[in-house]
Coordinates of C-alpha atoms in Angstrom, one line a residue:
M1 CA 0.1 0.0 0.0
R2 CA 2.9 2.2 0.7
A3 CA 4.0 1.8 -2.8
Q4 CA 0.7 2.3 -4.3
L5 CA 0.5 5.6 -2.2
E6 CA 3.6 7.0 -3.5
Q7 CA 2.5 6.2 -7.2
D8 CA -0.9 7.7 -6.5
F9 CA 0.6 10.9 -5.1
E10 CA 2.9 11.1 -8.1
R11 CA 0.0 10.4 -10.6
F12 CA -2.6 12.7 -9.0
K13 CA -0.3 15.8 -9.2
R14 CA -1.9 16.8 -12.5
G15 CA -5.5 16.2 -11.2
L16 CA -7.4 14.3 -8.5
P17 CA -9.8 11.4 -9.5
R18 CA -13.3 12.9 -10.0
D19 CA -14.7 11.1 -7.0
F20 CA -11.4 10.7 -4.9
A21 CA -13.4 9.4 -1.8
A22 CA -14.7 6.7 -4.0
H23 CA -10.8 5.9 -5.2
V24 CA -9.5 5.7 -1.6
R25 CA -12.2 3.3 -0.5
A26 CA -11.7 1.1 -3.5
A27 CA -7.8 1.5 -3.5
Y28 CA -7.1 1.5 0.1
R29 CA -10.1 0.1 1.8
I30 CA -10.7 3.4 3.8
D31 CA -13.9 4.9 4.3
L32 CA -13.3 8.6 4.5
T33 CA -17.3 9.6 5.4
G34 CA -17.2 12.4 7.8
R35 CA -20.0 14.5 9.4
Y36 CA -20.9 18.1 9.9
A37 CA -23.9 19.0 12.2
G38 CA -25.5 15.6 11.5
E39 CA -25.1 15.6 7.9
L40 CA -23.0 12.9 6.4
L41 CA -20.1 14.0 4.1
P42 CA -17.9 12.0 1.5
H43 CA -14.9 13.0 3.5
P44 CA -14.0 15.4 6.2
I45 CA -12.4 18.3 4.6
G46 CA -14.2 21.5 4.0
K47 CA -13.6 25.1 3.9
G48 CA -14.3 27.7 6.8
S49 CA -16.1 31.1 6.6
G50 CA -14.2 34.1 4.9
Q51 CA -12.9 35.6 1.9
L52 CA -12.7 32.3 -0.1
S53 CA -16.6 31.7 -0.1
L54 CA -18.3 34.8 -1.0
N55 CA -19.2 34.4 -4.6
A56 CA -20.7 31.6 -6.7
G57 CA -17.7 31.3 -8.9
Q58 CA -15.8 30.1 -5.7
L59 CA -18.5 27.6 -4.8
E60 CA -18.5 26.1 -8.3
E61 CA -14.6 26.0 -8.1
D62 CA -14.9 24.1 -4.7
A63 CA -17.6 21.8 -6.1
A64 CA -15.1 20.8 -9.0
A65 CA -12.3 20.2 -6.6
G66 CA -14.5 18.2 -4.3
L67 CA -14.7 19.9 -1.0
A68 CA -17.1 18.0 1.2
F69 CA -18.6 21.4 2.7
V70 CA -18.3 25.1 2.5
V71 CA -19.3 27.7 5.1
L72 CA -20.0 31.1 3.4
K73 CA -18.9 34.2 4.4
T74 CA -20.5 35.7 7.7
V75 CA -23.4 37.9 7.1
I76 CA -24.5 40.4 9.8
A77 CA -28.1 39.7 10.9
E78 CA -30.6 42.7 10.6
D79 CA -34.3 43.3 11.4
E80 CA -37.1 44.0 9.0
T81 CA -36.1 47.7 8.7
G82 CA -32.5 46.9 7.9
A83 CA -31.2 48.0 11.4
R84 CA -28.1 45.7 12.4
A85 CA -26.8 46.0 16.2
M86 CA -23.5 44.6 14.9
A87 CA -23.2 46.9 12.0
A88 CA -19.6 47.6 13.0
W89 CA -18.5 44.2 11.8
A90 CA -19.9 44.7 8.3
I91 CA -16.4 46.3 7.3
H92 CA -15.1 45.9 3.6
E93 CA -12.0 43.3 3.7
T94 CA -8.7 44.7 2.9
R95 CA -6.4 42.5 0.9
M96 CA -5.6 39.4 2.6
R97 CA -1.6 38.8 3.1
V98 CA -0.3 35.5 3.3
E99 CA 2.4 35.4 5.8
R100 CA 5.0 33.2 7.6
R101 CA 4.3 33.0 11.3
V102 CA 6.9 31.6 13.6
A103 CA 5.5 29.4 16.7
A104 CA 6.8 30.1 20.2
D105 CA 8.8 27.0 19.8
G106 CA 10.3 28.2 16.6
R107 CA 8.3 26.2 14.3
P108 CA 7.7 27.9 11.0
G109 CA 4.0 27.9 9.9
W110 CA 1.6 30.2 7.7
T111 CA -1.0 32.8 8.9
V112 CA -3.5 34.9 6.6
T113 CA -4.1 38.6 7.9
W114 CA -6.6 41.1 7.0
K115 CA -8.3 43.8 8.7
G116 CA -12.0 43.4 7.4
R117 CA -14.7 41.5 9.2
G118 CA -18.1 40.3 7.7
W119 CA -20.1 40.5 4.7
D120 CA -20.3 44.2 3.6
R121 CA -23.0 43.8 1.0
T122 CA -26.7 43.8 1.2
L123 CA -28.8 41.0 2.8
D124 CA -30.4 40.3 -0.6
E125 CA -27.1 40.0 -2.1
Y126 CA -26.2 37.2 0.5
L127 CA -29.6 35.5 0.0
A128 CA -28.7 35.3 -3.8
L129 CA -25.5 33.7 -2.8
V130 CA -27.3 31.2 -0.4
R131 CA -29.8 30.2 -3.3
A132 CA -26.6 29.7 -5.5
G133 CA -24.9 27.3 -2.6
R134 CA -28.3 25.6 -2.2
D135 CA -28.3 24.7 -5.9
V136 CA -24.6 23.7 -5.8
T137 CA -25.3 21.4 -2.9
R138 CA -28.6 19.8 -4.6
A139 CA -26.7 19.2 -7.9
G140 CA -24.4 16.9 -5.7
G141 CA -21.7 19.3 -4.8
P142 CA -20.6 20.4 -1.4
L143 CA -22.6 21.1 1.4
I144 CA -23.3 24.8 1.6
V145 CA -23.8 26.6 5.1
P146 CA -24.5 30.1 5.7
S147 CA -22.7 32.1 8.5
V148 CA -24.3 34.5 10.6
K149 CA -23.1 37.1 12.9
Y150 CA -26.3 37.7 15.3
H151 CA -26.7 40.3 17.7
L152 CA -24.9 39.7 21.0
P153 CA -26.0 41.8 23.9
R154 CA -24.2 43.1 26.8
L155 CA -24.9 41.2 30.2
D156 CA -27.5 43.7 31.2
E157 CA -29.1 43.9 27.8
P158 CA -31.9 42.0 26.1
F159 CA -31.5 40.0 22.7
R160 CA -32.6 41.9 19.5
D161 CA -34.7 39.1 18.7
A162 CA -36.2 41.1 15.4
E163 CA -32.9 40.3 14.0
Y164 CA -32.8 36.8 14.8
R165 CA -36.3 36.4 13.5
H166 CA -35.8 38.4 10.0
T167 CA -32.6 37.1 9.1
T168 CA -33.3 33.4 9.9
G169 CA -36.4 33.5 8.3
R170 CA -34.9 35.1 5.2
L171 CA -32.5 32.3 5.2
A172 CA -34.9 29.6 5.4
Q173 CA -37.1 30.9 2.8
A174 CA -33.7 31.3 0.5
W175 CA -32.7 27.5 1.3
G176 CA -36.3 26.3 0.8
A177 CA -36.3 22.8 2.5
P178 CA -35.4 21.4 5.7
P179 CA -32.9 21.2 7.3
L180 CA -31.6 24.5 7.1
L181 CA -27.8 24.6 8.7
V182 CA -26.6 27.7 10.2
E183 CA -22.9 28.4 11.6
K184 CA -23.3 31.0 14.3
D185 CA -20.1 32.8 13.9
F186 CA -18.5 33.9 17.3
S187 CA -15.0 34.2 15.8
P188 CA -15.4 38.2 15.1
T189 CA -15.7 38.7 18.8
L190 CA -11.9 38.2 19.6
A191 CA -9.9 39.3 22.6
G192 CA -9.4 42.4 20.7
D193 CA -13.0 43.7 21.2
A194 CA -14.3 45.0 24.4
L195 CA -17.4 42.7 24.3
A196 CA -15.4 39.6 24.6
G197 CA -13.9 40.9 28.1
D198 CA -16.7 39.4 30.4
R199 CA -16.8 35.7 30.9
A200 CA -20.3 35.9 32.2
Q201 CA -21.6 37.7 29.1
I202 CA -19.8 35.2 26.7
L203 CA -21.3 32.2 28.7
R204 CA -24.8 33.8 28.5
W205 CA -24.5 34.4 24.5
L206 CA -23.3 30.5 24.2
R207 CA -26.3 29.3 26.4
E208 CA -29.0 31.3 24.8
V209 CA -28.0 31.9 21.1
P210 CA -28.6 28.4 19.6
G211 CA -32.2 28.2 20.9
R212 CA -33.1 31.8 19.8
I213 CA -31.8 30.9 16.2
R214 CA -34.0 27.4 16.3
A215 CA -37.1 29.7 17.4
A216 CA -36.7 32.1 14.8
S217 CA -36.5 29.6 12.1
P218 CA -40.0 28.5 10.1
L219 CA -37.7 25.3 9.1
P220 CA -36.1 22.8 11.4
V221 CA -32.7 24.2 11.8
R222 CA -29.3 22.9 12.8
V223 CA -26.8 25.3 14.5
A224 CA -23.1 25.1 14.6
V225 CA -21.4 27.3 16.9
K226 CA -17.9 28.5 15.9
L227 CA -16.0 29.0 19.0
M228 CA -13.6 31.7 19.6
N229 CA -10.3 31.4 21.3
A230 CA -11.0 33.8 24.3
R231 CA -8.5 35.7 26.3
F232 CA -8.5 33.4 29.1
D233 CA -7.4 30.2 30.0
D234 CA -7.8 26.9 28.6
A235 CA -10.3 26.0 31.4
F236 CA -12.5 28.8 30.1
Q237 CA -12.6 27.3 26.5
L238 CA -14.2 24.1 28.1
D239 CA -16.7 26.3 29.9
M240 CA -17.6 27.6 26.6
M241 CA -18.0 24.3 25.3
R242 CA -20.3 23.2 28.0
A243 CA -22.5 26.4 27.8
A244 CA -23.1 25.8 24.3
S245 CA -24.4 22.3 24.8
E246 CA -27.6 23.2 22.8
A247 CA -25.8 23.7 19.6
D248 CA -25.8 20.7 17.0
A249 CA -22.0 21.2 16.6
L250 CA -19.1 23.0 17.8
V251 CA -16.2 24.4 15.6
C252 CA -13.2 24.4 17.9
F253 CA -11.8 27.0 18.0
N254 CA -11.1 30.2 15.8
R255 CA -8.0 32.2 15.6
L256 CA -5.6 33.7 18.5
F257 CA -5.4 37.2 18.8
D258 CA -2.3 39.4 18.5
A259 CA -2.6 42.4 20.8
E260 CA 0.4 44.1 19.7
R261 CA -0.3 44.1 16.0
G262 CA -4.1 44.3 16.4
V263 CA -4.9 41.0 14.2
A264 CA -5.9 37.6 14.7
Y265 CA -3.6 34.9 13.5
G266 CA -3.0 31.2 13.1
G267 CA -0.2 29.1 12.8
W268 CA 1.4 26.1 15.3
D269 CA 0.4 28.3 18.4
L270 CA -3.2 27.8 17.4
S271 CA -3.2 24.5 16.7
D272 CA -1.3 23.5 19.9
R273 CA -3.8 25.4 22.0
N274 CA -6.7 23.9 20.1
L275 CA -5.4 20.3 20.6
R276 CA -4.5 21.0 24.0
V277 CA -7.8 21.9 25.2
L278 CA -9.5 19.1 23.3
D279 CA -7.4 16.7 25.2
R280 CA -8.8 18.0 28.6
L281 CA -12.0 16.5 27.5
T282 CA -12.8 13.4 29.6
P283 CA -15.5 10.7 29.0
H284 CA -17.2 12.9 31.9
A285 CA -16.5 16.2 30.7
S286 CA -17.4 15.4 26.9
A287 CA -20.7 13.8 28.0
G288 CA -23.5 15.9 26.3
T289 CA -21.1 17.7 24.4
P290 CA -22.3 18.5 20.6
A291 CA -20.6 17.0 17.8
L292 CA -17.2 18.8 17.1
V293 CA -15.4 20.2 14.0
G294 CA -12.0 21.0 14.0
T295 CA -10.3 24.1 12.8
G296 CA -6.9 25.9 13.2
N297 CA -3.6 25.2 11.3
I298 CA -4.6 22.4 9.6
C299 CA -2.0 21.8 7.1
S300 CA -1.6 18.2 6.9
G301 CA -3.5 14.9 7.0
R302 CA -1.8 14.4 10.1
L303 CA -3.4 17.3 11.6
I304 CA -6.8 16.2 10.5
L305 CA -6.2 13.0 12.4
D306 CA -4.7 14.9 15.6
Y307 CA -8.3 16.6 15.7
A308 CA -10.3 13.5 14.8
R309 CA -8.5 11.6 17.5
R310 CA -9.9 14.3 19.9
G311 CA -13.6 13.7 18.9
C312 CA -13.8 15.9 15.6
E313 CA -16.0 14.3 12.8
S314 CA -14.8 16.8 10.3
V315 CA -12.5 19.9 9.7
E316 CA -12.7 23.3 8.3
L317 CA -9.7 25.1 6.8
H318 CA -9.0 28.5 5.4
S319 CA -5.3 29.5 5.3
F320 CA -4.1 26.2 3.7
F321 CA -6.1 27.1 0.6
Q322 CA -4.1 30.4 0.1
L323 CA -0.5 29.2 0.1
P324 CA 1.9 30.1 -2.5
L325 CA 1.6 27.4 -5.3
S326 CA 5.2 26.6 -4.5
Q327 CA 4.1 25.1 -1.4
Y328 CA 1.8 22.4 -2.9
P329 CA 3.4 19.1 -4.4
A330 CA 0.5 19.2 -7.1
T331 CA 1.5 20.8 -10.3
H332 CA -2.1 21.3 -11.9
G333 CA -5.5 22.6 -10.4
S334 CA -7.0 25.1 -8.2
R335 CA -5.4 25.8 -5.0
T336 CA -8.4 23.8 -3.4
Q337 CA -7.3 20.7 -5.5
R338 CA -3.8 21.0 -4.9
A339 CA -4.5 21.2 -1.1
L340 CA -6.7 18.4 -1.1
H341 CA -4.1 16.3 -3.2
A342 CA -1.7 17.0 -0.2
L343 CA -4.0 16.4 2.7
L344 CA -5.0 13.2 1.2
Y345 CA -2.1 11.4 -0.6
A346 CA 1.3 12.9 0.8
P347 CA 3.1 9.6 1.6
E348 CA 4.6 11.2 4.8
D349 CA 1.9 12.9 6.3
G350 CA -1.3 12.4 4.4
L351 CA -4.5 11.2 5.7
I352 CA -4.4 7.9 3.9
A353 CA -0.9 7.4 5.1
G354 CA -1.9 8.2 8.8
M355 CA -4.9 6.1 8.9
L356 CA -2.8 3.2 7.5
A357 CA 0.0 3.7 10.2
L358 CA -2.9 3.7 12.9
A359 CA -4.0 0.5 11.8
A360 CA -0.6 -0.9 11.7
R361 CA -0.1 0.0 15.2
G362 CA -3.4 -1.6 16.4
E363 CA -4.9 2.1 17.1
L364 CA -7.8 1.7 14.4
E365 CA -9.6 -1.6 13.5
R366 CA -11.0 -2.5 10.1
R367 CA -14.8 -3.3 10.3
D368 CA -15.8 -5.5 7.5
G369 CA -12.3 -5.2 5.7
E370 CA -12.5 -1.4 5.8
L371 CA -10.8 1.5 8.0
H372 CA -13.5 4.2 9.1
F373 CA -12.7 7.8 9.8
L374 CA -15.5 8.4 11.9
D375 CA -14.2 5.5 14.1
L376 CA -11.6 7.7 15.3
R377 CA -14.2 9.7 17.3
A378 CA -15.2 6.6 19.2
H379 CA -11.5 6.4 20.7
A380 CA -11.5 10.0 21.7
H381 CA -11.5 11.2 25.4
R382 CA -10.6 7.8 26.9
P383 CA -7.5 7.4 29.0
G384 CA -4.6 6.2 27.1

C-alpha cells in the first residue's frame, strides 16, 4: 500500500480522481465519510467562512475540486427595517496577506492576515449567494452552510430577537427545504474587542443563542457554533463548550489574537492550543458535548487526524487554501485541488498514510475489511 500511495501521489499531481473518496475506498479500503452538524459528508475536509466563500464562482470551483462542505462568508443579521446592532462588523475586507508565522517554539508556519470582518453587502445579495449554494448542494456538490453574526448583547441588555427572526426567516426562505444549517460565528468577537472581556457575558451568549436561532426559524434548523479562542485560560475554553451544549455542533476553535499588531492569527500556536484544550475533554467532560468540528492550522492529513482523535467528525480549513503555489506538491489545478491532494495523498503525512499507520499500530481496526474515519471519534477522550 505504501508503494501504491507513492504512485498515486505522483500520478494525481496533475489532478485528483473525480470522486477521490470512492477511489480511496476502492484502493485502500478506507471509508473517509465525515459529518458536519449531523449531515454525512463523503470525506471530512471543508472550507471555513471567509474571503474564499463569498461568490458563486468560488463555490463552483470548490464543487469541481471535491470539497465536502463550504461555510459562506459571515453575514451580519438585521431586522425587517434593515437595522443591524452589529453593523460595525460589516467592514470591507482589505487585501489578505499570506504570511509566515513562527510559533513560540520556533516552528515555521503560515497565517493569513486581513483587517476586514463580515459581509459588507446587502442581505438580499447574501441570499442570492445562499440560493446559488443551495443549487450547488442539490446538484451533488459540497454542503453549503450560511454563516451569521447575530446580535450579542451586553450582560444587562436583551437580545434583539427581531434580528434573529428576520435574518433566519430570510435564510430559511432562500434555502427552501429542511434542514437549514446555520453556523453562528462567534469568531469576530476576539480578544481585541471589549465585548469579549466578560466571562459571564460570553457564557450567556453561548447558552442562549442556539435556542434563539431555532425559535426564529420557520424550518427545522441545525446550529453549529464557531467558538472563539477567548483571552482567558484553557479551562474557560471548556466552560464555553459546556455552555454551548444546545448547539448541534461546535467548531473548535477560531484564531488567536495578537494584541500588539491588532490582528487575529493562526499557525502552530493555534493548533497547539486547540488540541491541548480538546485533550482536556474526559469521558465525563465530553458527555453531552455537541458534535465537534476541528479548525486551526490544518496543514496536513496528520493534523486532521490529530483533531479527529480528539473527537472531531470533520475539519474546516482556510489558510491552507491560500498558500503560494510553490508550497503544494501538485502541479495542476486550483489551490483547493492542490491542497486536497497534499492533505489526502502525501506519503509521509497525508490522511491515507496516517490512517494506515494507525491500523498498523493496532490503534484503528477495520470493520468489514475497511478503516473508517468516523471510528476515530469513538477512541477520543478515553484514558490512554
